[in-house]
XYZ file of N, CA and C in Angstrom:
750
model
N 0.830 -1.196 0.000
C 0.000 0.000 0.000
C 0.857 1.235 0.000
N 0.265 2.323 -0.402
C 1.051 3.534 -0.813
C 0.542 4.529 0.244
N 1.359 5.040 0.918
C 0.536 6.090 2.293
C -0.067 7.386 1.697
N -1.058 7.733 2.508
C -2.034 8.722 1.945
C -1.624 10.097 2.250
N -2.695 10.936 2.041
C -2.201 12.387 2.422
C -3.041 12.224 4.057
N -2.474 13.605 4.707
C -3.360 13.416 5.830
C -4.316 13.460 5.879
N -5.185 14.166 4.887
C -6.718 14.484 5.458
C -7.594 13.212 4.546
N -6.761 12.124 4.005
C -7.072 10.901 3.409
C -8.454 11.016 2.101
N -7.926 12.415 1.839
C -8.782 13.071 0.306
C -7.932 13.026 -0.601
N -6.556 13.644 -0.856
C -6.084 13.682 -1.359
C -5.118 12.357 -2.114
N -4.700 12.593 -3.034
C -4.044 11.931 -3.596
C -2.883 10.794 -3.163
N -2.890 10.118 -3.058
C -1.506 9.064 -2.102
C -0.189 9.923 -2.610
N 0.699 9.864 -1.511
C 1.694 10.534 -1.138
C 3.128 9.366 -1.783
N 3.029 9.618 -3.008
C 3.976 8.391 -3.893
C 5.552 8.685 -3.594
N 6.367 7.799 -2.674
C 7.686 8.530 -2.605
C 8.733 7.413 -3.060
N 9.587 7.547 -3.317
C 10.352 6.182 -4.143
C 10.941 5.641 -2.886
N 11.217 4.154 -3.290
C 11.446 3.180 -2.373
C 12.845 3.311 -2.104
N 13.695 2.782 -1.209
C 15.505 2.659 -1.461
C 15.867 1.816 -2.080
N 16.609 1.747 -2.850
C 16.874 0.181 -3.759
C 17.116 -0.595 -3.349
N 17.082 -1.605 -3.503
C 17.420 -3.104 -2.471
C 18.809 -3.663 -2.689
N 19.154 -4.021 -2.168
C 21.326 -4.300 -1.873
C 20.626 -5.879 -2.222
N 21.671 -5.867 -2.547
C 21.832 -7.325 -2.825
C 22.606 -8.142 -1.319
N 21.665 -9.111 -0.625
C 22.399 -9.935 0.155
C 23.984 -10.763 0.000
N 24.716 -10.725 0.863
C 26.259 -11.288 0.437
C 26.185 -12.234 1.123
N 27.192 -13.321 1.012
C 27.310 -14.182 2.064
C 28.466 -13.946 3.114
N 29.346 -13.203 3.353
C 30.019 -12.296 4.309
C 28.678 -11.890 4.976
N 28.083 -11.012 4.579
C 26.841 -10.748 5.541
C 26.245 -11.421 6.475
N 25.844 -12.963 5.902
C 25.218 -13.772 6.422
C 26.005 -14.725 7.621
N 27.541 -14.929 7.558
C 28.667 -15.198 8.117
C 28.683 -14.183 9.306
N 28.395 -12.599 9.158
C 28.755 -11.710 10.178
C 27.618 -11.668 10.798
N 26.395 -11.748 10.190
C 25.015 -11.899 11.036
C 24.895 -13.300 11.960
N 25.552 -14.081 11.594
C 25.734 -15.211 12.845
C 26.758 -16.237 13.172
N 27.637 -14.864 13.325
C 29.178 -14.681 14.048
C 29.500 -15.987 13.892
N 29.366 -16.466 12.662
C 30.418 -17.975 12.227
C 31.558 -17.797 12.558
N 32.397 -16.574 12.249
C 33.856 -16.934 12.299
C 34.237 -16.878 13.898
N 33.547 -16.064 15.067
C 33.574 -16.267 16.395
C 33.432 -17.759 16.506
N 32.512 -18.734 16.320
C 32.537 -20.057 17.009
C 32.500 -20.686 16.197
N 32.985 -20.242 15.021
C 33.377 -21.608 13.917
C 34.841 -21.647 13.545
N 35.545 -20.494 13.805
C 37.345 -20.608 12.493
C 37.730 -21.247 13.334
N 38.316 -22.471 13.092
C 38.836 -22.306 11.303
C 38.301 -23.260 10.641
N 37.024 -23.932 11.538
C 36.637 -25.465 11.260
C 35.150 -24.999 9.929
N 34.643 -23.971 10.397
C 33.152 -23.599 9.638
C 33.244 -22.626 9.073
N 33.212 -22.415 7.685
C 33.070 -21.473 6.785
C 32.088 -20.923 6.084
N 31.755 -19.751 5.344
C 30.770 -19.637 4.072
C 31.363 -18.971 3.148
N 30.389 -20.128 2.439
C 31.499 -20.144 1.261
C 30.692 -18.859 0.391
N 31.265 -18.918 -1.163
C 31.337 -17.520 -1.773
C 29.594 -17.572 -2.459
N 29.513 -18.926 -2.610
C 27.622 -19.333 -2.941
C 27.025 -19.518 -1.582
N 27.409 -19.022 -0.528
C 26.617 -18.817 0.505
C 26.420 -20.020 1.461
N 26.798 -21.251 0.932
C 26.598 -22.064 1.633
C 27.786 -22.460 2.928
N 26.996 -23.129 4.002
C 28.364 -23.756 5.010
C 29.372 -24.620 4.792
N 30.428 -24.593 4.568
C 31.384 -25.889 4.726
C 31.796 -25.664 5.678
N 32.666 -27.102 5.873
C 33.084 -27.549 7.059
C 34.396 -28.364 6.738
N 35.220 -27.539 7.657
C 36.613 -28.238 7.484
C 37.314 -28.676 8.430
N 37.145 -30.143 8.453
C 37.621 -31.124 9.603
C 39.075 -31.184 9.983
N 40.267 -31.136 8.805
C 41.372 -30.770 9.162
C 42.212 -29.477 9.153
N 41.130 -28.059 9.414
C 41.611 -27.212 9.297
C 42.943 -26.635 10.399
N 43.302 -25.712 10.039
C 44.463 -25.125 11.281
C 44.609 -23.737 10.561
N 45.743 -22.997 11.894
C 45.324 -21.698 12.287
C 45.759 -20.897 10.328
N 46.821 -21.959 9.948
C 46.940 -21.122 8.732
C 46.377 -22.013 7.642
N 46.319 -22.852 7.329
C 45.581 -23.579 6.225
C 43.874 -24.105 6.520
N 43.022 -23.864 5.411
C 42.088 -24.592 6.003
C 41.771 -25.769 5.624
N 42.673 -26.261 4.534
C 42.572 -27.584 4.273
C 41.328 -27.850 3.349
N 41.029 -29.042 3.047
C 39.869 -29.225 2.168
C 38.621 -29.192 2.859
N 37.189 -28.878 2.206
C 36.346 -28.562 3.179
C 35.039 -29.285 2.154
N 34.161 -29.419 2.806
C 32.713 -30.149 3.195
C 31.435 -29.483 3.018
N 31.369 -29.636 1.285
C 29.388 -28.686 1.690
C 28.614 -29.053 2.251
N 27.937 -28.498 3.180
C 27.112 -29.481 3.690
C 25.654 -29.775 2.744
N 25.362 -28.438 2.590
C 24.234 -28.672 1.512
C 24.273 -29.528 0.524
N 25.159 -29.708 -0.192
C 25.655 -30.713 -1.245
C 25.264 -32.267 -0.650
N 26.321 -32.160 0.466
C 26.119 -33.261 1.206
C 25.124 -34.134 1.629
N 24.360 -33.111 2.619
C 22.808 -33.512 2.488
C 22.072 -33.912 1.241
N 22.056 -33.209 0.180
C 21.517 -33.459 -0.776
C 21.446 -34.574 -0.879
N 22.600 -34.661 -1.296
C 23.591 -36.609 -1.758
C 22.653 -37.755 -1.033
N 22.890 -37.088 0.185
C 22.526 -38.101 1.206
C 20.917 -38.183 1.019
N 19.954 -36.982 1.262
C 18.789 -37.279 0.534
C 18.281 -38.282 -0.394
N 18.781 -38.115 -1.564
C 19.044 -38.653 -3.038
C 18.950 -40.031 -3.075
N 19.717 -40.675 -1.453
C 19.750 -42.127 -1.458
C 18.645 -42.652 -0.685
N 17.468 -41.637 -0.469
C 16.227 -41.933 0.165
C 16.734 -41.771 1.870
N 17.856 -41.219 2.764
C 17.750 -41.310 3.818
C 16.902 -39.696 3.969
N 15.800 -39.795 5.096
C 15.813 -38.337 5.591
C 16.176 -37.299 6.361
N 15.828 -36.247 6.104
C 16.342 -35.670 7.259
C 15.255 -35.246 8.755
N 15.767 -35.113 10.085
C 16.832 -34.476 10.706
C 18.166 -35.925 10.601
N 19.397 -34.918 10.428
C 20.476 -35.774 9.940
C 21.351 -35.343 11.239
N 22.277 -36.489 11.909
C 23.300 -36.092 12.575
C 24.475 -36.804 12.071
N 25.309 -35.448 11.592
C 26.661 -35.415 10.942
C 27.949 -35.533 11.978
N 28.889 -36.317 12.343
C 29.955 -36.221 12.890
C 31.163 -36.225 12.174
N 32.176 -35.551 12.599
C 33.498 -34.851 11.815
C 34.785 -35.507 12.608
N 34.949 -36.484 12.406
C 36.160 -37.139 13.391
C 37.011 -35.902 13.632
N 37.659 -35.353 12.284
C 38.611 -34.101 12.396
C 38.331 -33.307 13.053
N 37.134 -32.671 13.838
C 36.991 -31.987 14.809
C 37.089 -32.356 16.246
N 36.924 -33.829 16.342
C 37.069 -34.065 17.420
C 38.660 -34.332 17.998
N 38.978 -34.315 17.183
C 40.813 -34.665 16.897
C 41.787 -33.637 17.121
N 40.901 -32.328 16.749
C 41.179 -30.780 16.340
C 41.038 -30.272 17.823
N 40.486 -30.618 18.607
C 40.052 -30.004 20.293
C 40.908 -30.765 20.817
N 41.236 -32.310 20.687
C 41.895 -32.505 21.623
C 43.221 -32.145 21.530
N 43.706 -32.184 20.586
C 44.853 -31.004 20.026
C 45.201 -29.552 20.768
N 43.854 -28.879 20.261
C 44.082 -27.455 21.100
C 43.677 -27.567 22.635
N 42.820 -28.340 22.900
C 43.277 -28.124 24.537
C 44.265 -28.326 25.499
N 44.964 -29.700 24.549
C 46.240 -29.482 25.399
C 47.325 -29.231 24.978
N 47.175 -28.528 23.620
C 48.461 -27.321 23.157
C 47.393 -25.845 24.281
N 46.827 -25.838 24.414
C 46.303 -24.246 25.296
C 47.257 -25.046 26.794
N 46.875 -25.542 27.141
C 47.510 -26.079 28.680
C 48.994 -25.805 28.678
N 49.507 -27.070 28.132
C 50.791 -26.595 27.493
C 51.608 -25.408 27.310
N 50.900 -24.363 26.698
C 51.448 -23.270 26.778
C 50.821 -22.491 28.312
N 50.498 -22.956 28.693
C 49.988 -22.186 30.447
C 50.970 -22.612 30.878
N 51.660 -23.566 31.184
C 52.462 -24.290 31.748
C 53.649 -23.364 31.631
N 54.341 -23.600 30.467
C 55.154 -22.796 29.873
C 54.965 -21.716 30.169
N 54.090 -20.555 30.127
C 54.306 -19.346 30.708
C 54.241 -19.015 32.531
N 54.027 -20.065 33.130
C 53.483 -19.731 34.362
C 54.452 -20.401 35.123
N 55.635 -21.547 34.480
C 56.709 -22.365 35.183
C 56.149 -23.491 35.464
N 54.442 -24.006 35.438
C 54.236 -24.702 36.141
C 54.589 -26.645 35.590
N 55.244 -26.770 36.819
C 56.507 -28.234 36.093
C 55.519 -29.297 36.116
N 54.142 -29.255 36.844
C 53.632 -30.888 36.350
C 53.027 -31.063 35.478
N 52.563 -32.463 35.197
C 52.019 -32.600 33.819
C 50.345 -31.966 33.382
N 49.678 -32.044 32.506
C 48.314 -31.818 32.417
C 48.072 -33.129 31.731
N 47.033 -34.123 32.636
C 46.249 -34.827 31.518
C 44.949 -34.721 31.775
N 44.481 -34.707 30.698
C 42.944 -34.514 30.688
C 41.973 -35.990 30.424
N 40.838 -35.223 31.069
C 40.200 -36.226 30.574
C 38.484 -36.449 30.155
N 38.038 -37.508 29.681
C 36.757 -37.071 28.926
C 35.674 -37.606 29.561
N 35.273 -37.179 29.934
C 33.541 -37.392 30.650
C 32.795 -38.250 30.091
N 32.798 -39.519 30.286
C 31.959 -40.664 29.399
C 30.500 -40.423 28.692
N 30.060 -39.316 30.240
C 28.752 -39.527 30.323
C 28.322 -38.079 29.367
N 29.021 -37.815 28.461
C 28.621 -36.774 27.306
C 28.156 -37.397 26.240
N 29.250 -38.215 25.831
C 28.794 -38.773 25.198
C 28.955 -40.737 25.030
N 28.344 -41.196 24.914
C 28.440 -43.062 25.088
C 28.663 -43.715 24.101
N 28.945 -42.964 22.634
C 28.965 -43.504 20.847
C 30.211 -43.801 21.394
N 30.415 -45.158 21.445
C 32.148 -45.734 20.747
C 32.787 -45.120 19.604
N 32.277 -45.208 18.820
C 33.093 -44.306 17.709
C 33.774 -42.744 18.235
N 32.918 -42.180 18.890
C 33.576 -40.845 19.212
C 34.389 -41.076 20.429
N 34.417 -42.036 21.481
C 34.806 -41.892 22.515
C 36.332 -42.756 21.756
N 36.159 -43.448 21.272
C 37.901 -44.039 20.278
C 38.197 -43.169 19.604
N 37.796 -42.154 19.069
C 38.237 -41.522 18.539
C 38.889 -40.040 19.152
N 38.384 -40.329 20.549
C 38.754 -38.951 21.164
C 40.086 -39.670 22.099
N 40.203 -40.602 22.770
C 41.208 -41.931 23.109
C 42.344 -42.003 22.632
N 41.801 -42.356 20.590
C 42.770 -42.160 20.047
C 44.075 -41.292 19.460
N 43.291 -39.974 19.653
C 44.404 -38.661 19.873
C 45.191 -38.156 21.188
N 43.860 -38.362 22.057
C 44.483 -38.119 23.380
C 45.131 -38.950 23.973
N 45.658 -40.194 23.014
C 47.049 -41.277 24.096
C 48.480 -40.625 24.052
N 48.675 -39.994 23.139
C 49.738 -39.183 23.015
C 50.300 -38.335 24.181
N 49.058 -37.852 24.748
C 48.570 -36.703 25.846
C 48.798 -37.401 27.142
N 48.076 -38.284 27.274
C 47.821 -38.821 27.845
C 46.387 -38.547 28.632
N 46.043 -38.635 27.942
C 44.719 -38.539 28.214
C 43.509 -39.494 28.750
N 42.649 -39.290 29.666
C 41.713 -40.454 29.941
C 40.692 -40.486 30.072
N 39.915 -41.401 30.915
C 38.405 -40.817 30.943
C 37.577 -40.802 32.265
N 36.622 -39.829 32.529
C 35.917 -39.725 33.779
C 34.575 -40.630 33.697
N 34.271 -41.166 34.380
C 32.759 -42.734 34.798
C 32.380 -42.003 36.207
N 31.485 -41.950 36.274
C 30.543 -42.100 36.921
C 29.477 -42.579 37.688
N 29.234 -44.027 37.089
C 28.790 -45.100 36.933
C 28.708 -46.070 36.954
N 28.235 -47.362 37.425
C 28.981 -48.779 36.939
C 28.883 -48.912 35.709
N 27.612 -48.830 34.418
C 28.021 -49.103 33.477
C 28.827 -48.544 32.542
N 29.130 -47.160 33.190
C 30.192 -46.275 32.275
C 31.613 -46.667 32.927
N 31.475 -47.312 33.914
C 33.176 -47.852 34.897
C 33.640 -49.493 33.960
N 32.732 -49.883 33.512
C 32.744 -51.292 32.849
C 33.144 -50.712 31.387
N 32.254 -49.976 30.508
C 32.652 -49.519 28.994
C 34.263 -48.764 29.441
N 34.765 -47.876 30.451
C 36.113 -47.443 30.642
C 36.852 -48.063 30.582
N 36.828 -49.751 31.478
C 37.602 -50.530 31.598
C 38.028 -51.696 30.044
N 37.052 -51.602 29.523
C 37.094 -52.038 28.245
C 37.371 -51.260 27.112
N 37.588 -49.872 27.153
C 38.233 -49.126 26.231
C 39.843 -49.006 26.592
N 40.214 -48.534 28.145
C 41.569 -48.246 28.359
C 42.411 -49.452 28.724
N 41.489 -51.003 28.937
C 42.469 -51.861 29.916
C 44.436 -51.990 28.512
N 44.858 -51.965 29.312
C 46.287 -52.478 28.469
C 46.703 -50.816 27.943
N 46.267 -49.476 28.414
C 46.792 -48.822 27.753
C 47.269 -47.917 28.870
N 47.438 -47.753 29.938
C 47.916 -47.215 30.898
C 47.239 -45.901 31.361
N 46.329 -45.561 30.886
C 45.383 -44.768 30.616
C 44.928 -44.219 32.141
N 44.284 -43.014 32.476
C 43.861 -42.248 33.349
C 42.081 -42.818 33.224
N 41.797 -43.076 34.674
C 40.732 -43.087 34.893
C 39.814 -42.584 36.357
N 39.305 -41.006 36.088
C 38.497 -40.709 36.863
C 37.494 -41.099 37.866
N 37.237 -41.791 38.707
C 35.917 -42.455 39.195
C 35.067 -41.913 39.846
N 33.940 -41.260 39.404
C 33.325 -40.368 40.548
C 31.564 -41.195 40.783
N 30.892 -40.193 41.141
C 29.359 -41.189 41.183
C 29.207 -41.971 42.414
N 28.049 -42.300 42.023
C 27.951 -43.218 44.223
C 28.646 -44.578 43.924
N 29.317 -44.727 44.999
C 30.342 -45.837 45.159
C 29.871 -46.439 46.612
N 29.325 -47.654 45.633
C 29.357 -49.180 46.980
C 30.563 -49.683 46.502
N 30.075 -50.956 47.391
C 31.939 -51.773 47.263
C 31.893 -52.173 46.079
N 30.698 -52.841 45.602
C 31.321 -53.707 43.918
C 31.794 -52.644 43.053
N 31.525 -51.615 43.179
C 31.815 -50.404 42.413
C 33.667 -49.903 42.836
N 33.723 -49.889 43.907
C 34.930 -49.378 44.370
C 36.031 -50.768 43.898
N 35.615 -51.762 44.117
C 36.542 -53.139 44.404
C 37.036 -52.564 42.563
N 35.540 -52.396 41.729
C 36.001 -52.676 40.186
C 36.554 -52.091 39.888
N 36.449 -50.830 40.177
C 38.003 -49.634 40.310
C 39.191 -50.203 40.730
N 39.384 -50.748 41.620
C 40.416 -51.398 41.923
C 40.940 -52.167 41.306
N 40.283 -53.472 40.986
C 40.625 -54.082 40.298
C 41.305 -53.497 39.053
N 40.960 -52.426 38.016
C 41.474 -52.213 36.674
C 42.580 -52.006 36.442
N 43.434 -52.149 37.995
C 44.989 -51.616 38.060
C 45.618 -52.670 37.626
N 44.967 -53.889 37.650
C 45.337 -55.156 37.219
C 45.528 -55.237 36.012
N 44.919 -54.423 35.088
C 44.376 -54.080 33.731
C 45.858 -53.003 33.269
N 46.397 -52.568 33.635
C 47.045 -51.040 33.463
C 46.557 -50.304 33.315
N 45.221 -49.927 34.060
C 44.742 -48.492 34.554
C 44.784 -47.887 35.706
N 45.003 -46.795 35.427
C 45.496 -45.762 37.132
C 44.086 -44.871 36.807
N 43.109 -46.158 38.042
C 41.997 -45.469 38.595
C 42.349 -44.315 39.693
N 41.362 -43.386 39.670
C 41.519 -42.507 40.937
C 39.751 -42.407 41.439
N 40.240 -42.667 42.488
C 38.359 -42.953 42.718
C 38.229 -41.424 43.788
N 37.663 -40.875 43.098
C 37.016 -39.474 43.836
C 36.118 -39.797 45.430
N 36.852 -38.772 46.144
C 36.245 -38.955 47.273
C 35.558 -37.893 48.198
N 33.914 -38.241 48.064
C 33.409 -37.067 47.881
C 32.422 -36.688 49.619
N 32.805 -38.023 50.077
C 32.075 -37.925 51.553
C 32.948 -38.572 52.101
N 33.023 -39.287 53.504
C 33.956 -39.962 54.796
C 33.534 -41.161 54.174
N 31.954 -41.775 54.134
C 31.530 -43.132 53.976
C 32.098 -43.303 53.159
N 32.275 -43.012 51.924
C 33.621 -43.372 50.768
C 34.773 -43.724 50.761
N 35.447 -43.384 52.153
C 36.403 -43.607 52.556
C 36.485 -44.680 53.088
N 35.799 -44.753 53.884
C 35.632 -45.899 54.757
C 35.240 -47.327 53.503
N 34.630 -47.021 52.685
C 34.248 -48.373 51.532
C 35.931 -48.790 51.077
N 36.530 -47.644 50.733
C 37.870 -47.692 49.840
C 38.688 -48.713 50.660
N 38.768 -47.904 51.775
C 39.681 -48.737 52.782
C 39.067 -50.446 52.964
N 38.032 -50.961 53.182
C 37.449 -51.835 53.664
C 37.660 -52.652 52.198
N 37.475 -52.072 51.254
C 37.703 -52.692 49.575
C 39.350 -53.230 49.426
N 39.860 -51.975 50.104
C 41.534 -53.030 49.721
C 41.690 -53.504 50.255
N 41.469 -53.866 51.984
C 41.680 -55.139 52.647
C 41.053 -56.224 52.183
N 40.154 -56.315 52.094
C 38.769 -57.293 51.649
C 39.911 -58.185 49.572
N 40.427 -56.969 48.978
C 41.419 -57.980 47.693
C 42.479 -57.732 48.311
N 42.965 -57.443 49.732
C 44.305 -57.516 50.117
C 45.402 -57.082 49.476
N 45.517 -55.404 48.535
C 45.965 -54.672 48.273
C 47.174 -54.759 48.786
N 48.213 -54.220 48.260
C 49.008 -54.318 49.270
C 50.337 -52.881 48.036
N 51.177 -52.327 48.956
C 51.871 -51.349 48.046
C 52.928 -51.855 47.068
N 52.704 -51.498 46.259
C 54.010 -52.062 45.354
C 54.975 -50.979 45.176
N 56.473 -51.746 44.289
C 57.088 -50.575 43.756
C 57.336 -50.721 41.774
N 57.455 -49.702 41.800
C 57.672 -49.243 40.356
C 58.832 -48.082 40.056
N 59.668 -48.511 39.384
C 60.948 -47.970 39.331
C 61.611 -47.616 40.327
N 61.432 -48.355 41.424
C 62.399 -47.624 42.782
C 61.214 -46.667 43.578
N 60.181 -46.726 43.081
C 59.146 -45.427 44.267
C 58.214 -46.898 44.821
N 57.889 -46.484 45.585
C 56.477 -47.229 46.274
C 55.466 -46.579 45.855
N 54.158 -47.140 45.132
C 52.863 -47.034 44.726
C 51.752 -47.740 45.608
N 50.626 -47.419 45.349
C 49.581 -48.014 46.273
C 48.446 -48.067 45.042
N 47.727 -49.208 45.207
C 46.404 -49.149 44.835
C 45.563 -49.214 45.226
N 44.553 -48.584 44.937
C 44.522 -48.014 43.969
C 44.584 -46.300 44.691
N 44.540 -45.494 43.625
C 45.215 -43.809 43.792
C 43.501 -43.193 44.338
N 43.301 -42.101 45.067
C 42.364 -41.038 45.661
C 42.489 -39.794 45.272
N 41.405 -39.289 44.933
C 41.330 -37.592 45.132
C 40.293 -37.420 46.180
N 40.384 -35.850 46.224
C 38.992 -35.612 47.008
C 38.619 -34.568 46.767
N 37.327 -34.706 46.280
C 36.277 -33.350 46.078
C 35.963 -32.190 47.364
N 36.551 -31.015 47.078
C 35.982 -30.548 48.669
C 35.797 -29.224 47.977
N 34.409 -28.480 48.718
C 33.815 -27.812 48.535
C 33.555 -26.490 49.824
N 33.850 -25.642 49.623
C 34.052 -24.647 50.781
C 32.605 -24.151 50.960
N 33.357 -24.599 52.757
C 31.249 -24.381 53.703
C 31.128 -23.375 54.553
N 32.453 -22.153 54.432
C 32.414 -21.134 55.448
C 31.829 -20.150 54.640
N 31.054 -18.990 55.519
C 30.340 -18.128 54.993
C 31.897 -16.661 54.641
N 31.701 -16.460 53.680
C 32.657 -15.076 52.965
C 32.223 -14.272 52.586
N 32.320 -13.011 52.629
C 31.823 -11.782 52.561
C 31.962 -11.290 50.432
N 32.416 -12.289 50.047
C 32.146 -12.301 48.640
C 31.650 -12.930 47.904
N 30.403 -13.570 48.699
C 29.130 -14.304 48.115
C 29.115 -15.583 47.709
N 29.778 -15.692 47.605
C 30.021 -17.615 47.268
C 29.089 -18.252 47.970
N 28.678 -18.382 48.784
C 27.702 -19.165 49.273
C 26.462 -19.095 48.825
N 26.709 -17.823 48.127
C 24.867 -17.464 47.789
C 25.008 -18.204 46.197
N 25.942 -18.587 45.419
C 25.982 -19.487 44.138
C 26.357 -20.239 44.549
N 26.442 -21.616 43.300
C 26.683 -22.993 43.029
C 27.265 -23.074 41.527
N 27.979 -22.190 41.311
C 28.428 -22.221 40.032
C 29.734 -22.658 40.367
N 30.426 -22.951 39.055
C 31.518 -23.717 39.426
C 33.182 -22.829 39.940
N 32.553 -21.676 39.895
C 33.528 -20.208 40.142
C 33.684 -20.404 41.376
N 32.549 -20.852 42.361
C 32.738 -20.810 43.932
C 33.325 -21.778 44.404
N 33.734 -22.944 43.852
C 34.299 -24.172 44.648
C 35.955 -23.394 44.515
């Protein structure tokens, strides 16, 4: 519609339009800050569409992935969509930069021990991604956090024979604690998180009960199996921490 005059007698008030810009795909890239949480892995390309580049790095981006194309393809062979796409190279690509980022903390800060990290089972449970995240991070040394008995059983069957780091957190009875124990048998260095006293008291009662006993390894004395402990500050501070539960306050 064309706007009128005011007293809506007169003649419509005809004024020319602004010309219309042509949409870019830079535009569409800066309207939803791809290159913030995508470079160097997610691009748009010059026909507007997303690729995706699994072995990219900070200076090459390597060969890359339409997805539209892709989909298509994949359409074409009668699968439908909603589609879930996984990129080994990205998952390969993080474990890379997180512990080249550590690494260089280390290095600037003096600090002499090691960093190994490790991966939270309970994100994700696909074998394929969890070997594949395993498989970069042995280098690292990298391992994985359970929670669970059945995520303490899939751990023990991904890392046994690889010397591998294993987190143990989650409620712990004895069959749970003993199986932790046990995986040292395996060449895994469980650490069973200790998050109350009664936990303690299971741990202890668990290595007498398989009669644990300390060993040595290269000249040091070791024990199995290894402890941490979760502790969480319960005094009241005049800079609010008590009033959150975010992970800033522990």
């Amino acid at each position: 519609r064309y706007p009128c005059s005011p007293d809506l007698r007169g003649p419509p008030l005809l004024e020319p339009l602004p010309p219309m810009t042509r949409w870019t795909p830079k535009q569409s890239a800066d309207l939803y800050l791809v290159e913030k949480w995508g470079k160097p892995y997610v691009q748009v390309s010059e026909a507007g569409r997303v690729q995706v580049h699994p072995d990219a790095t900070a200076d090459e981006p390597g060969p890359g992935i339409d997805l539209f194309e892709l989909v298509a393809q994949i359409r074409r062979r009668g699968v439908s969509t909603p589609l879930l796409l996984r990129f080994d190279g990205l998952l390969r690509a993080r474990v890379r930069d997180l512990n080249g980022a550590f690494q260089n903390a280390r290095e600037e800060f003096g600090y002499e021990a090691p960093f190994r990290g490790v991966f939270p089972i309970k994100v994700n449970q696909e074998r394929p991604v969890v070997e594949t995240l395993m498989s970069e991070g042995r280098r690292f040394g990298m391992g994985l956090e359970v929670g669970s008995k059945p995520e303490l059983i899939a751990g023990i069957a991904l890392e046994a024979g690889e010397h591998a780091l294993m987190i143990c957190n989650g409620y712990k009875d004895a069959e749970y604690v003993e199986t932790a124990m046990l995986s040292s048998k395996l060449g895994i260095t469980p650490i069973i998180v200790v998050e109350k006293f009664t936990e303690l008291r299971t741990i202890i009662e668990a290595a007498r009960a398989l009669e644990l006993r300390a060993q040595r390894r290269s000249g040091r004395a070791s024990v199995f199996p290894f402890s941490g402990y979760a502790c969480q500050m319960e005094d009241v501070q005049p800079v609010g921490w008590p009033q959150t539960r975010e992970a800033g306050s522990r």
